[in-house]
Short mmCIF file of C-alpha atoms and ligand atoms in Angstrom, two decimals:
data_model
loop_
_atom_site.label_atom_id
_atom_site.label_comp_id
_atom_site.label_asym_id
_atom_site.label_seq_id
_atom_site.Cartn_x
_atom_site.Cartn_y
_atom_site.Cartn_z
CA MET A 208 -3.14 62.35 -60.07
CA ALA A 209 -1.71 65.53 -58.19
CA TYR A 210 -4.65 68.16 -57.00
CA GLU A 211 -4.90 71.21 -58.55
CA ALA A 212 -6.65 74.01 -57.08
CA PRO A 213 -8.40 76.65 -59.05
CA ASP A 214 -6.44 80.17 -58.72
CA PHE A 215 -8.29 81.78 -61.69
CA PHE A 216 -7.25 85.42 -60.18
CA ASP A 217 -3.59 84.62 -59.34
CA ILE A 218 -4.20 84.93 -55.98
CA ASP A 219 -0.98 83.05 -55.50
CA SER A 220 0.75 86.18 -56.68
CA LEU A 221 -0.87 88.11 -53.49
CA LEU A 222 0.42 85.23 -51.26
CA THR A 223 4.00 85.80 -49.35
CA GLU A 224 6.38 82.92 -50.11
CA ASP A 225 6.20 81.47 -46.32
CA GLU A 226 2.24 81.32 -47.07
CA ARG A 227 2.64 79.70 -50.28
CA MET A 228 4.87 77.00 -48.81
CA ILE A 229 2.86 76.27 -45.07
CA ARG A 230 -0.15 76.04 -47.62
CA ASP A 231 1.54 73.50 -50.22
CA ALA A 232 2.92 71.64 -47.15
CA VAL A 233 -0.60 70.73 -45.88
CA ARG A 234 -2.01 70.07 -49.42
CA SER A 235 0.49 67.68 -49.99
CA TRP A 236 -0.21 65.98 -46.52
CA VAL A 237 -3.58 66.14 -47.00
CA SER A 238 -3.59 64.32 -50.25
CA GLU A 239 -1.49 62.20 -49.10
CA ARG A 240 -2.81 61.03 -45.42
CA VAL A 241 -6.40 62.52 -45.89
CA VAL A 242 -7.84 61.89 -48.89
CA PRO A 243 -7.45 57.94 -48.87
CA ILE A 244 -9.11 57.11 -45.45
CA ILE A 245 -11.42 59.70 -44.85
CA ALA A 246 -14.55 58.79 -46.96
CA ASP A 247 -14.07 54.86 -44.55
CA HIS A 248 -13.96 56.98 -41.45
CA TYR A 249 -17.11 59.29 -42.90
CA MET A 250 -18.99 55.99 -43.88
CA ALA A 251 -17.91 54.48 -40.03
CA GLY A 252 -18.82 57.32 -38.38
CA THR A 253 -15.32 57.64 -36.79
CA PHE A 254 -13.03 60.55 -36.42
CA PRO A 255 -9.18 59.80 -37.39
CA ASP A 256 -7.63 60.59 -34.29
CA GLU A 257 -4.47 58.65 -35.95
CA LEU A 258 -3.90 61.68 -37.19
CA ILE A 259 -3.67 63.87 -34.25
CA PRO A 260 -0.10 63.72 -33.99
CA GLU A 261 0.78 63.98 -37.50
CA MET A 262 -1.33 67.41 -37.46
CA ALA A 263 0.61 68.27 -34.69
CA GLU A 264 4.09 67.77 -35.77
CA LEU A 265 2.67 69.69 -38.82
CA GLY A 266 2.09 72.70 -36.63
CA LEU A 267 -1.30 73.20 -37.24
CA LEU A 268 -2.98 72.74 -33.78
CA GLY A 269 -1.81 76.05 -32.13
CA ALA A 270 -1.14 77.61 -35.76
CA GLY A 271 -2.71 81.06 -35.12
CA ILE A 272 -1.66 81.20 -31.36
CA GLU A 273 1.08 83.78 -30.16
CA GLY A 274 3.97 82.25 -27.48
CA TYR A 275 3.83 78.78 -25.69
CA GLY A 276 5.78 76.77 -28.34
CA CYS A 277 2.82 77.48 -30.64
CA ALA A 278 3.71 78.95 -34.60
CA GLY A 279 2.04 82.31 -34.17
CA LEU A 280 1.05 82.67 -37.97
CA GLY A 281 -0.66 85.36 -39.25
CA ALA A 282 -4.48 84.98 -40.38
CA VAL A 283 -3.76 84.30 -44.47
CA ALA A 284 -1.66 81.52 -43.26
CA TYR A 285 -4.21 79.91 -40.68
CA GLY A 286 -6.66 80.54 -42.91
CA LEU A 287 -4.90 78.72 -45.95
CA ILE A 288 -4.25 75.51 -43.41
CA LEU A 289 -7.79 75.49 -42.55
CA GLN A 290 -9.04 76.10 -46.43
CA GLU A 291 -6.71 72.61 -47.01
CA LEU A 292 -8.05 70.89 -44.46
CA GLU A 293 -11.47 71.05 -45.29
CA ARG A 294 -10.33 69.79 -48.72
CA GLY A 295 -9.91 66.82 -47.00
CA ASP A 296 -12.99 67.32 -44.95
CA SER A 297 -15.33 69.56 -42.69
CA GLY A 298 -14.32 66.99 -39.58
CA LEU A 299 -10.70 67.74 -40.13
CA ARG A 300 -11.52 71.62 -40.15
CA SER A 301 -13.90 71.25 -37.49
CA PHE A 302 -11.34 69.64 -34.95
CA ALA A 303 -8.56 72.19 -35.78
CA SER A 304 -10.82 74.91 -35.56
CA VAL A 305 -12.60 73.89 -32.03
CA GLN A 306 -8.71 73.15 -30.81
CA GLY A 307 -6.83 76.40 -32.07
CA SER A 308 -9.53 78.84 -32.21
CA LEU A 309 -12.21 77.80 -29.43
CA ALA A 310 -10.05 75.93 -26.95
CA MET A 311 -6.45 77.04 -27.29
CA TRP A 312 -7.81 81.07 -28.11
CA PRO A 313 -10.17 81.92 -25.00
CA ILE A 314 -7.03 80.21 -22.47
CA ARG A 315 -4.88 82.51 -24.43
CA ALA A 316 -6.45 85.65 -24.40
CA PHE A 317 -8.89 85.43 -21.02
CA GLY A 318 -6.72 82.90 -19.10
CA SER A 319 -4.58 83.72 -15.99
CA GLU A 320 -0.68 82.85 -16.49
CA GLU A 321 -0.91 79.81 -15.03
CA GLN A 322 -3.63 77.93 -17.02
CA LYS A 323 -1.70 79.31 -20.43
CA GLN A 324 1.49 77.42 -19.21
CA HIS A 325 -0.49 74.74 -18.61
CA TRP A 326 -2.71 74.09 -21.12
CA LEU A 327 -1.02 75.64 -24.63
CA PRO A 328 1.91 73.54 -25.05
CA ARG A 329 0.33 70.53 -24.70
CA MET A 330 -2.66 71.29 -26.76
CA ASN A 331 -0.14 72.58 -28.93
CA SER A 332 1.65 69.29 -29.12
CA GLY A 333 -1.82 67.16 -29.45
CA GLU A 334 -1.64 65.69 -26.36
CA ALA A 335 -4.12 67.75 -24.76
CA ILE A 336 -7.71 67.96 -26.61
CA GLY A 337 -9.88 71.02 -25.91
CA CYS A 338 -13.71 71.67 -26.94
CA PHE A 339 -16.05 74.54 -26.54
CA GLY A 340 -19.43 74.51 -24.86
CA LEU A 341 -21.74 77.29 -25.65
CA THR A 342 -24.82 75.54 -27.24
CA GLU A 343 -27.57 74.06 -25.09
CA PRO A 344 -30.61 72.18 -26.04
CA ASP A 345 -32.69 74.88 -25.59
CA HIS A 346 -30.31 77.81 -26.75
CA GLY A 347 -28.58 77.80 -29.66
CA SER A 348 -28.79 80.74 -31.68
CA ASP A 349 -29.45 83.18 -28.62
CA PRO A 350 -26.71 81.67 -26.05
CA GLY A 351 -27.38 84.88 -23.66
CA GLY A 352 -30.53 82.61 -22.43
CA MET A 353 -28.08 79.70 -21.36
CA GLU A 354 -29.38 78.01 -18.23
CA THR A 355 -26.04 76.47 -17.27
CA LYS A 356 -25.30 77.89 -13.87
CA ALA A 357 -22.06 78.12 -11.68
CA VAL A 358 -22.19 78.61 -8.03
CA LYS A 359 -19.30 79.75 -5.76
CA LYS A 360 -19.04 77.01 -2.98
CA GLY A 361 -15.89 77.25 -0.65
CA ASP A 362 -12.91 76.96 -3.03
CA LYS A 363 -15.27 75.08 -5.89
CA TYR A 364 -17.56 76.31 -8.92
CA ILE A 365 -20.49 73.60 -9.01
CA LEU A 366 -21.70 73.77 -12.53
CA ASN A 367 -25.01 72.65 -13.48
CA GLY A 368 -26.60 72.22 -16.95
CA THR A 369 -26.36 70.55 -20.21
CA LYS A 370 -24.45 71.53 -23.52
CA MET A 371 -25.30 69.99 -26.76
CA TRP A 372 -23.79 69.89 -30.53
CA ILE A 373 -20.38 70.25 -28.73
CA THR A 374 -17.68 69.17 -31.13
CA ASN A 375 -14.08 67.17 -30.20
CA ALA A 376 -15.95 66.73 -26.61
CA SER A 377 -15.87 63.05 -25.99
CA MET A 378 -12.34 62.72 -26.56
CA ALA A 379 -11.19 66.49 -24.91
CA HIS A 380 -8.98 66.42 -22.02
CA VAL A 381 -10.38 70.33 -21.01
CA ALA A 382 -13.54 71.85 -22.09
CA VAL A 383 -14.24 75.34 -22.05
CA VAL A 384 -17.24 75.78 -20.63
CA TRP A 385 -19.48 79.07 -20.56
CA ALA A 386 -22.11 79.28 -17.68
CA LYS A 387 -23.93 82.14 -15.77
CA LEU A 388 -22.33 83.03 -12.06
CA GLU A 389 -24.15 85.21 -10.56
CA GLY A 390 -26.64 86.31 -13.41
CA ARG A 391 -23.43 86.91 -15.58
CA VAL A 392 -21.83 84.74 -18.80
CA ARG A 393 -18.15 83.43 -17.57
CA GLY A 394 -15.69 81.14 -18.89
CA PHE A 395 -14.61 77.66 -17.05
CA LEU A 396 -12.17 75.08 -18.00
CA VAL A 397 -13.67 71.74 -17.24
CA GLU A 398 -11.30 68.94 -17.00
CA LYS A 399 -12.16 65.57 -18.31
CA GLY A 400 -12.62 63.18 -14.86
CA THR A 401 -13.93 66.50 -13.08
CA PRO A 402 -16.58 64.78 -10.31
CA GLY A 403 -20.30 65.18 -11.83
CA PHE A 404 -18.91 65.60 -15.45
CA SER A 405 -19.67 63.83 -18.39
CA ALA A 406 -19.63 63.48 -22.32
CA GLN A 407 -22.11 61.17 -24.06
CA GLN A 408 -21.35 61.03 -28.05
CA MET A 409 -24.07 62.10 -30.22
CA LYS A 410 -24.85 59.15 -32.81
CA ASN A 411 -27.01 59.26 -35.89
CA LYS A 412 -25.78 61.90 -37.96
CA TYR A 413 -25.97 62.25 -41.56
CA SER A 414 -23.59 65.17 -41.47
CA LEU A 415 -20.25 65.86 -40.19
CA ARG A 416 -19.69 62.00 -39.91
CA ALA A 417 -16.18 62.05 -39.37
CA SER A 418 -16.43 64.30 -36.48
CA ASP A 419 -16.86 63.91 -32.79
CA THR A 420 -20.03 65.20 -31.61
CA SER A 421 -20.87 65.31 -28.14
CA GLU A 422 -23.73 66.22 -25.05
CA LEU A 423 -21.79 67.74 -22.42
CA ILE A 424 -23.54 67.06 -19.14
CA MET A 425 -22.95 68.69 -15.61
CA GLN A 426 -24.62 67.51 -12.54
CA ASP A 427 -22.81 69.57 -9.65
CA ALA A 428 -19.58 69.15 -11.16
CA GLU A 429 -17.18 70.74 -9.34
CA VAL A 430 -14.08 72.86 -10.80
CA PRO A 431 -11.63 74.11 -9.09
CA GLU A 432 -11.62 77.87 -8.38
CA GLY A 433 -8.48 78.48 -10.40
CA ASN A 434 -10.22 77.22 -13.63
CA LEU A 435 -12.32 80.14 -13.89
CA LEU A 436 -11.09 82.40 -16.95
CA PRO A 437 -10.35 85.25 -15.16
CA GLY A 438 -10.22 87.63 -18.30
CA VAL A 439 -13.48 87.93 -19.44
CA ASP A 440 -16.88 88.81 -18.04
CA GLY A 441 -20.21 88.54 -20.53
CA LEU A 442 -21.44 86.94 -23.46
CA LYS A 443 -18.85 89.16 -25.50
CA GLY A 444 -16.36 86.41 -24.15
CA PRO A 445 -17.55 83.15 -26.25
CA LEU A 446 -18.57 85.66 -29.10
CA ASN A 447 -15.04 86.83 -29.30
CA CYS A 448 -14.10 83.38 -29.49
CA LEU A 449 -16.50 82.87 -32.51
CA SER A 450 -15.38 85.74 -34.25
CA GLN A 451 -11.76 84.11 -34.49
CA ALA A 452 -13.50 80.71 -35.61
CA ARG A 453 -15.91 82.22 -38.27
CA SER A 454 -13.33 83.38 -40.55
CA GLY A 455 -11.42 80.00 -40.28
CA ILE A 456 -14.66 78.85 -41.70
CA ALA A 457 -14.99 81.04 -44.50
CA TRP A 458 -11.70 79.67 -45.52
CA GLY A 459 -12.28 76.35 -44.97
CA VAL A 460 -15.30 75.88 -47.04
CA ALA A 461 -13.70 77.38 -49.93
CA GLY A 462 -11.76 74.30 -49.68
CA ALA A 463 -14.38 71.75 -49.51
CA ALA A 464 -15.85 73.82 -52.69
CA MET A 465 -12.39 73.70 -54.30
CA ALA A 466 -12.33 70.30 -54.06
CA CYS A 467 -16.20 69.60 -55.44
CA PHE A 468 -15.08 71.61 -58.07
CA ASP A 469 -12.29 69.64 -59.12
CA GLU A 470 -14.15 66.39 -58.74
CA ALA A 471 -16.97 67.49 -61.22
CA LEU A 472 -14.25 68.75 -63.73
CA GLN A 473 -12.18 65.71 -64.19
CA TYR A 474 -15.36 63.84 -64.09
CA GLY A 475 -17.01 65.78 -66.93
CA LEU A 476 -13.96 65.58 -68.78
CA THR A 477 -13.73 61.91 -68.59
CA ARG A 478 -17.39 60.70 -68.29
CA ARG A 479 -18.89 60.33 -71.95
CA GLN A 480 -22.78 60.43 -72.90
CA PHE A 481 -23.94 61.13 -76.34
CA GLY A 482 -20.92 60.24 -77.89
CA LYS A 483 -19.06 63.08 -76.01
CA PRO A 484 -17.05 64.24 -72.90
CA ILE A 485 -20.23 65.50 -70.68
CA ALA A 486 -18.08 68.43 -69.99
CA GLN A 487 -18.37 69.75 -73.67
CA PHE A 488 -22.34 70.47 -72.94
CA GLN A 489 -22.98 73.99 -72.75
CA LEU A 490 -25.58 72.91 -69.45
CA GLN A 491 -22.35 71.62 -67.58
CA GLN A 492 -20.15 74.20 -68.80
CA ALA A 493 -22.64 76.92 -66.97
CA LYS A 494 -22.19 74.87 -63.92
CA LEU A 495 -18.65 75.01 -64.01
CA ALA A 496 -18.09 78.82 -64.97
CA GLU A 497 -21.07 79.60 -62.22
CA THR A 498 -18.52 77.39 -59.78
CA LEU A 499 -15.25 78.92 -60.33
CA THR A 500 -17.05 81.98 -60.59
CA GLU A 501 -18.01 81.85 -56.64
CA ILE A 502 -14.73 79.86 -55.25
CA THR A 503 -13.02 82.86 -56.94
CA LYS A 504 -14.88 84.99 -54.88
CA MET A 505 -14.64 83.41 -52.00
CA GLN A 506 -10.87 83.17 -52.57
CA LEU A 507 -10.61 87.25 -52.60
CA MET A 508 -13.30 88.18 -49.58
CA ASN A 509 -11.15 85.67 -47.30
CA LEU A 510 -7.65 87.07 -48.46
CA ARG A 511 -8.92 90.71 -47.95
CA LEU A 512 -10.88 89.78 -44.58
CA GLY A 513 -7.35 87.67 -43.39
CA ARG A 514 -5.26 91.10 -44.61
CA MET A 515 -7.52 92.98 -42.18
CA LYS A 516 -7.50 91.04 -39.39
CA GLU A 517 -3.66 91.18 -39.35
CA GLU A 518 -3.93 94.65 -39.41
CA GLY A 519 -6.03 94.25 -36.17
CA ARG A 520 -9.00 95.91 -38.37
CA ALA A 521 -11.27 93.34 -39.27
CA THR A 522 -14.99 93.89 -37.48
CA PRO A 523 -17.07 91.15 -36.73
CA GLN A 524 -19.82 91.99 -39.33
CA GLN A 525 -16.89 91.74 -42.20
CA VAL A 526 -16.40 88.00 -40.38
CA SER A 527 -20.05 87.40 -40.83
CA MET A 528 -20.65 88.26 -44.13
CA ALA A 529 -17.34 86.02 -45.38
CA LYS A 530 -18.76 83.24 -43.30
CA ARG A 531 -22.32 83.49 -44.48
CA ASN A 532 -21.13 84.16 -47.97
CA ALA A 533 -18.85 81.32 -48.36
CA CYS A 534 -20.89 78.75 -46.09
CA PHE A 535 -23.75 79.38 -48.65
CA HIS A 536 -22.04 79.26 -51.64
CA ALA A 537 -19.77 76.38 -51.19
CA LEU A 538 -23.15 74.21 -50.30
CA GLU A 539 -24.74 75.44 -53.24
CA ILE A 540 -21.32 74.17 -55.17
CA ALA A 541 -21.46 71.05 -53.45
CA ARG A 542 -24.98 70.16 -54.58
CA ARG A 543 -24.21 71.65 -57.90
CA CYS A 544 -21.28 69.02 -58.32
CA ARG A 545 -23.26 66.06 -56.83
CA ASP A 546 -25.76 66.55 -59.33
CA MET A 547 -22.85 67.00 -62.24
CA LEU A 548 -21.82 63.19 -61.38
CA GLY A 549 -25.15 61.92 -61.67
CA ALA A 550 -25.48 58.30 -59.96
CA ASN A 551 -21.88 58.10 -58.93
CA GLY A 552 -22.05 61.33 -57.26
CA ILE A 553 -24.12 59.59 -54.22
CA THR A 554 -21.59 56.72 -53.57
CA SER A 555 -18.55 57.24 -51.11
CA GLU A 556 -16.02 56.53 -54.02
CA TYR A 557 -16.34 60.11 -54.82
CA GLN A 558 -16.03 63.43 -52.33
CA VAL A 559 -18.99 65.47 -53.39
CA MET A 560 -22.33 64.23 -51.46
CA ARG A 561 -19.75 64.26 -48.03
CA HIS A 562 -18.93 67.56 -48.49
CA MET A 563 -22.19 68.15 -49.37
CA CYS A 564 -23.71 66.65 -46.18
CA ASN A 565 -20.92 68.02 -44.04
CA LEU A 566 -21.67 71.62 -45.31
CA GLU A 567 -25.32 71.45 -44.19
CA SER A 568 -23.69 71.71 -40.62
CA VAL A 569 -21.24 74.33 -41.41
CA LYS A 570 -24.10 76.54 -42.43
CA THR A 571 -25.58 75.95 -39.14
CA TYR A 572 -22.61 76.46 -36.89
CA GLU A 573 -21.30 79.33 -35.50
CA GLY A 574 -24.09 81.11 -36.43
CA THR A 575 -26.67 79.90 -39.08
CA HIS A 576 -27.25 81.76 -42.10
CA ASP A 577 -30.42 83.93 -41.06
CA ILE A 578 -28.16 85.03 -37.74
CA HIS A 579 -25.49 86.32 -39.98
CA THR A 580 -28.17 87.89 -42.28
CA LEU A 581 -29.49 89.80 -38.86
CA ILE A 582 -25.87 90.51 -37.93
CA LEU A 583 -25.70 92.31 -41.73
CA GLY A 584 -28.77 93.63 -41.47
CA HIS A 585 -28.35 95.43 -37.91
CA ALA A 586 -24.83 96.78 -39.15
CA ILE A 587 -26.84 98.05 -42.39
CA THR A 588 -29.88 99.70 -40.47
CA GLY A 589 -28.64 100.30 -37.00
CA LEU A 590 -31.82 98.10 -36.22
CA ASP A 591 -32.00 95.22 -33.98
CA GLY A 592 -33.68 92.61 -36.12
CA PHE A 593 -33.30 89.32 -33.29
CA ARG A 594 -36.06 90.17 -31.11
P1 LIG B 1150 -25.64 91.20 -28.15
O1 LIG B 1150 -26.18 92.16 -27.31
O2 LIG B 1150 -25.52 91.42 -29.37
O3 LIG B 1150 -23.98 91.07 -27.71
C1 LIG B 1150 -23.59 90.85 -26.79
C2 LIG B 1150 -22.11 91.31 -26.19
O4 LIG B 1150 -21.20 90.82 -27.23
C3 LIG B 1150 -20.47 91.76 -28.25
N1 LIG B 1150 -20.50 91.12 -29.29
C4 LIG B 1150 -19.53 90.32 -29.96
N2 LIG B 1150 -17.87 90.49 -29.71
C5 LIG B 1150 -17.23 89.84 -30.51
N3 LIG B 1150 -17.36 89.23 -31.50
C6 LIG B 1150 -18.53 89.07 -31.96
N4 LIG B 1150 -19.07 88.88 -32.79
C7 LIG B 1150 -20.05 89.88 -30.99
N5 LIG B 1150 -21.09 89.70 -31.32
C8 LIG B 1150 -21.38 90.48 -30.25
C9 LIG B 1150 -21.59 92.61 -28.02
O5 LIG B 1150 -20.86 94.11 -28.52
C10 LIG B 1150 -21.79 92.87 -26.62
O6 LIG B 1150 -20.80 93.04 -26.15
P2 LIG B 1150 -20.82 94.09 -24.48
O7 LIG B 1150 -19.80 94.62 -24.23
O8 LIG B 1150 -21.90 95.15 -25.07
O9 LIG B 1150 -21.73 93.25 -23.52
O10 LIG B 1150 -25.72 89.58 -28.22
P3 LIG B 1150 -27.55 89.08 -28.41
O11 LIG B 1150 -27.64 87.94 -27.38
O12 LIG B 1150 -28.15 89.87 -28.87
O13 LIG B 1150 -26.96 87.80 -29.33
C11 LIG B 1150 -26.23 88.32 -30.31
C12 LIG B 1150 -26.10 87.23 -31.51
C13 LIG B 1150 -27.17 86.79 -31.74
C14 LIG B 1150 -25.71 87.87 -33.01
C15 LIG B 1150 -25.32 86.12 -30.89
O14 LIG B 1150 -25.40 86.01 -29.80
C16 LIG B 1150 -24.95 84.95 -32.06
O15 LIG B 1150 -24.01 85.34 -32.54
N6 LIG B 1150 -25.83 83.94 -31.99
C17 LIG B 1150 -25.22 82.90 -32.67
C18 LIG B 1150 -24.85 81.22 -31.78
C19 LIG B 1150 -23.39 80.90 -32.43
O16 LIG B 1150 -22.92 81.65 -33.18
N7 LIG B 1150 -23.11 79.76 -31.86
C20 LIG B 1150 -21.70 79.19 -31.89
C21 LIG B 1150 -21.70 77.95 -31.16
S1 LIG B 1150 -19.95 77.34 -31.03
C22 LIG B 1150 -20.05 76.62 -32.11
O17 LIG B 1150 -20.98 76.29 -33.42
C23 LIG B 1150 -19.15 75.80 -32.84
S2 LIG B 1150 -18.95 74.91 -34.24
C24 LIG B 1150 -17.11 74.50 -34.32
C25 LIG B 1150 -16.95 73.49 -35.47
O18 LIG B 1150 -17.19 72.32 -35.17
O19 LIG B 1150 -16.03 74.00 -36.20
P1 LIG B 1151 -31.81 77.00 -33.73
O1 LIG B 1151 -31.19 78.53 -32.94
O2 LIG B 1151 -33.13 76.74 -32.85
O3 LIG B 1151 -32.51 78.02 -34.98
C1 LIG B 1151 -33.77 77.18 -35.58
C2 LIG B 1151 -33.83 78.01 -37.18
O4 LIG B 1151 -33.98 79.13 -36.37
C3 LIG B 1151 -32.57 78.13 -38.27
O5 LIG B 1151 -32.81 78.32 -39.07
C4 LIG B 1151 -32.33 79.31 -37.09
O6 LIG B 1151 -31.35 80.16 -38.51
C5 LIG B 1151 -34.03 80.19 -37.00
N1 LIG B 1151 -33.52 81.45 -36.13
C6 LIG B 1151 -33.13 81.23 -34.94
N2 LIG B 1151 -33.33 82.90 -34.32
C7 LIG B 1151 -33.86 83.46 -35.01
C8 LIG B 1151 -34.13 85.09 -35.71
N3 LIG B 1151 -34.25 85.74 -34.57
N4 LIG B 1151 -34.54 85.18 -36.77
C9 LIG B 1151 -34.80 84.34 -37.86
N5 LIG B 1151 -34.45 82.85 -37.90
C10 LIG B 1151 -34.24 82.66 -36.65
N6 LIG B 1151 -21.80 74.71 -30.50
C11 LIG B 1151 -21.35 74.65 -29.44
O7 LIG B 1151 -21.17 75.41 -28.58
N7 LIG B 1151 -20.13 73.93 -29.67
C12 LIG B 1151 -19.74 73.47 -31.12
O8 LIG B 1151 -18.59 72.84 -30.55
C13 LIG B 1151 -20.73 73.09 -31.66
N8 LIG B 1151 -20.71 71.87 -32.44
C14 LIG B 1151 -21.42 71.95 -33.73
C15 LIG B 1151 -21.35 70.64 -34.37
C16 LIG B 1151 -22.37 70.40 -35.47
C17 LIG B 1151 -22.12 69.39 -36.26
C18 LIG B 1151 -23.50 71.14 -35.34
C19 LIG B 1151 -24.61 70.75 -36.07
C20 LIG B 1151 -23.87 72.10 -34.39
C21 LIG B 1151 -22.75 72.39 -33.46
N9 LIG B 1151 -22.38 73.81 -32.31
C22 LIG B 1151 -21.67 73.72 -31.32
C23 LIG B 1151 -24.22 74.01 -32.62
C24 LIG B 1151 -24.28 75.24 -33.12
O9 LIG B 1151 -23.57 76.33 -32.69
C25 LIG B 1151 -25.73 75.40 -33.49
O10 LIG B 1151 -26.52 74.24 -33.95
C26 LIG B 1151 -26.42 76.73 -34.26
O11 LIG B 1151 -25.69 78.17 -33.28
C27 LIG B 1151 -27.74 76.90 -34.41
O12 LIG B 1151 -28.62 76.25 -32.96
P2 LIG B 1151 -29.73 75.68 -33.03
O13 LIG B 1151 -29.44 74.58 -33.66
O14 LIG B 1151 -30.20 75.47 -31.33
O15 LIG B 1151 -30.69 76.45 -34.00
#
């Protein structure tokens, strides 16, 4: 049966024809190419890298990047792409977010012309994969405390340190690594094969199993001086990248929630207990009503945020509100929908539990729920609640 997305407030009518066309193309591709295979990849703990050339062909990798052969789409079109990808699986959306917003975006925003020419076309075509190394074993929510260091030696930088929980890292051709140079946070393009640099896949995850999560180890890694990102200095470098990616997450998790809603609704209409479809019972209807309401609120906030981003006036705090709200409610929705499928909800025959497990990570990465609460608390009161 063709997937029918919930759109209770006719949000379609607020999109341009191009935006609807792009969304529908990705929606069909996800239904045809992702949904049939993703559960097997999830159970096996593998990323479906066979889909990378198709994503590149559809223009999904550098969709939000201007120039260098990339599509340069607006924030709403880009958000809709991520929504559709995450309807398939958060791992697929993570792959695209990291490639586009956390690896290509800093090269576009902070790179030299030579770095842009070298990497962006290859990353857009899927020939080169990127990752983003900010988090360390002892510094997650407080990246400003990072211990990875760079020291200038002749025409090279020598990097030492460990980055943890890095999406796409084992398959990446280039890692955007954030390290302190003379006490200031700087970005370095560390290429696969660099002496002293390696990636180690992290196994045993219950969440985001169809995603490559790895540790990056730098032991006297020798990075050519031309691989420093010249255009930014300080923690605002990586935090600016996060503002790009966090808004994409707000759109993405709406897609995961939409998938769960659809599955719970179809299940409720066909599963019979006490002589009736369970969707006829008031308790089930209350759960569906709550779910559709929260999805609609997410869709409206995402659209407004996207339009403000396109006008160049979305603030990081508005991005935090959208990321925090969408992740919280998407996870609640996935848990509720899992419950609505009874025992079947725990199997890989259905999507709900896979989305639920994924969303635990998505609520945690790119700033935990608590961190975004404190960002909003700071915006409201003017008082820093972090320290
Ligand atoms: P703070 O003093 O507040 O800020 C330092 C400088 O950065 C500026 N800034 C931002 N700029 C752009 N966007 C933002 N969102 C920004 N937030 C802050 C700020 O104005 C300042 O600039 P300047 O010019 O004065 O130097 O820094 P802090 O040390 O107090 O930390 C603030 C805090 C806690 C909010 C921040 O560090 C934070 O967001 N922590 C959470 C860490 C995080 O999100 N890590 C994500 C790692 S990447 C990841 O998870 C990828 S998952 C990808 C996937 O698979 O999809
Ligand atoms: P901690 O910072 O140790 O937090 C633990 C708990 O303490 C949380 O509940 C947190 O909210 C709370 N806490 C922390 N500080 C405060 C405070 N001041 N007040 C109140 N509560 C507080 N990172 C990358 O750099 N690149 C990636 O590609 C990447 N991909 C990831 C993929 C996955 C699957 C996962 C799970 C993580 C990924 N991350 C990545 C790391 C992610 O960004 C961090 O896990 C996240 O920022 C939280 O850091 P932490 O895990 O060290 O938790």
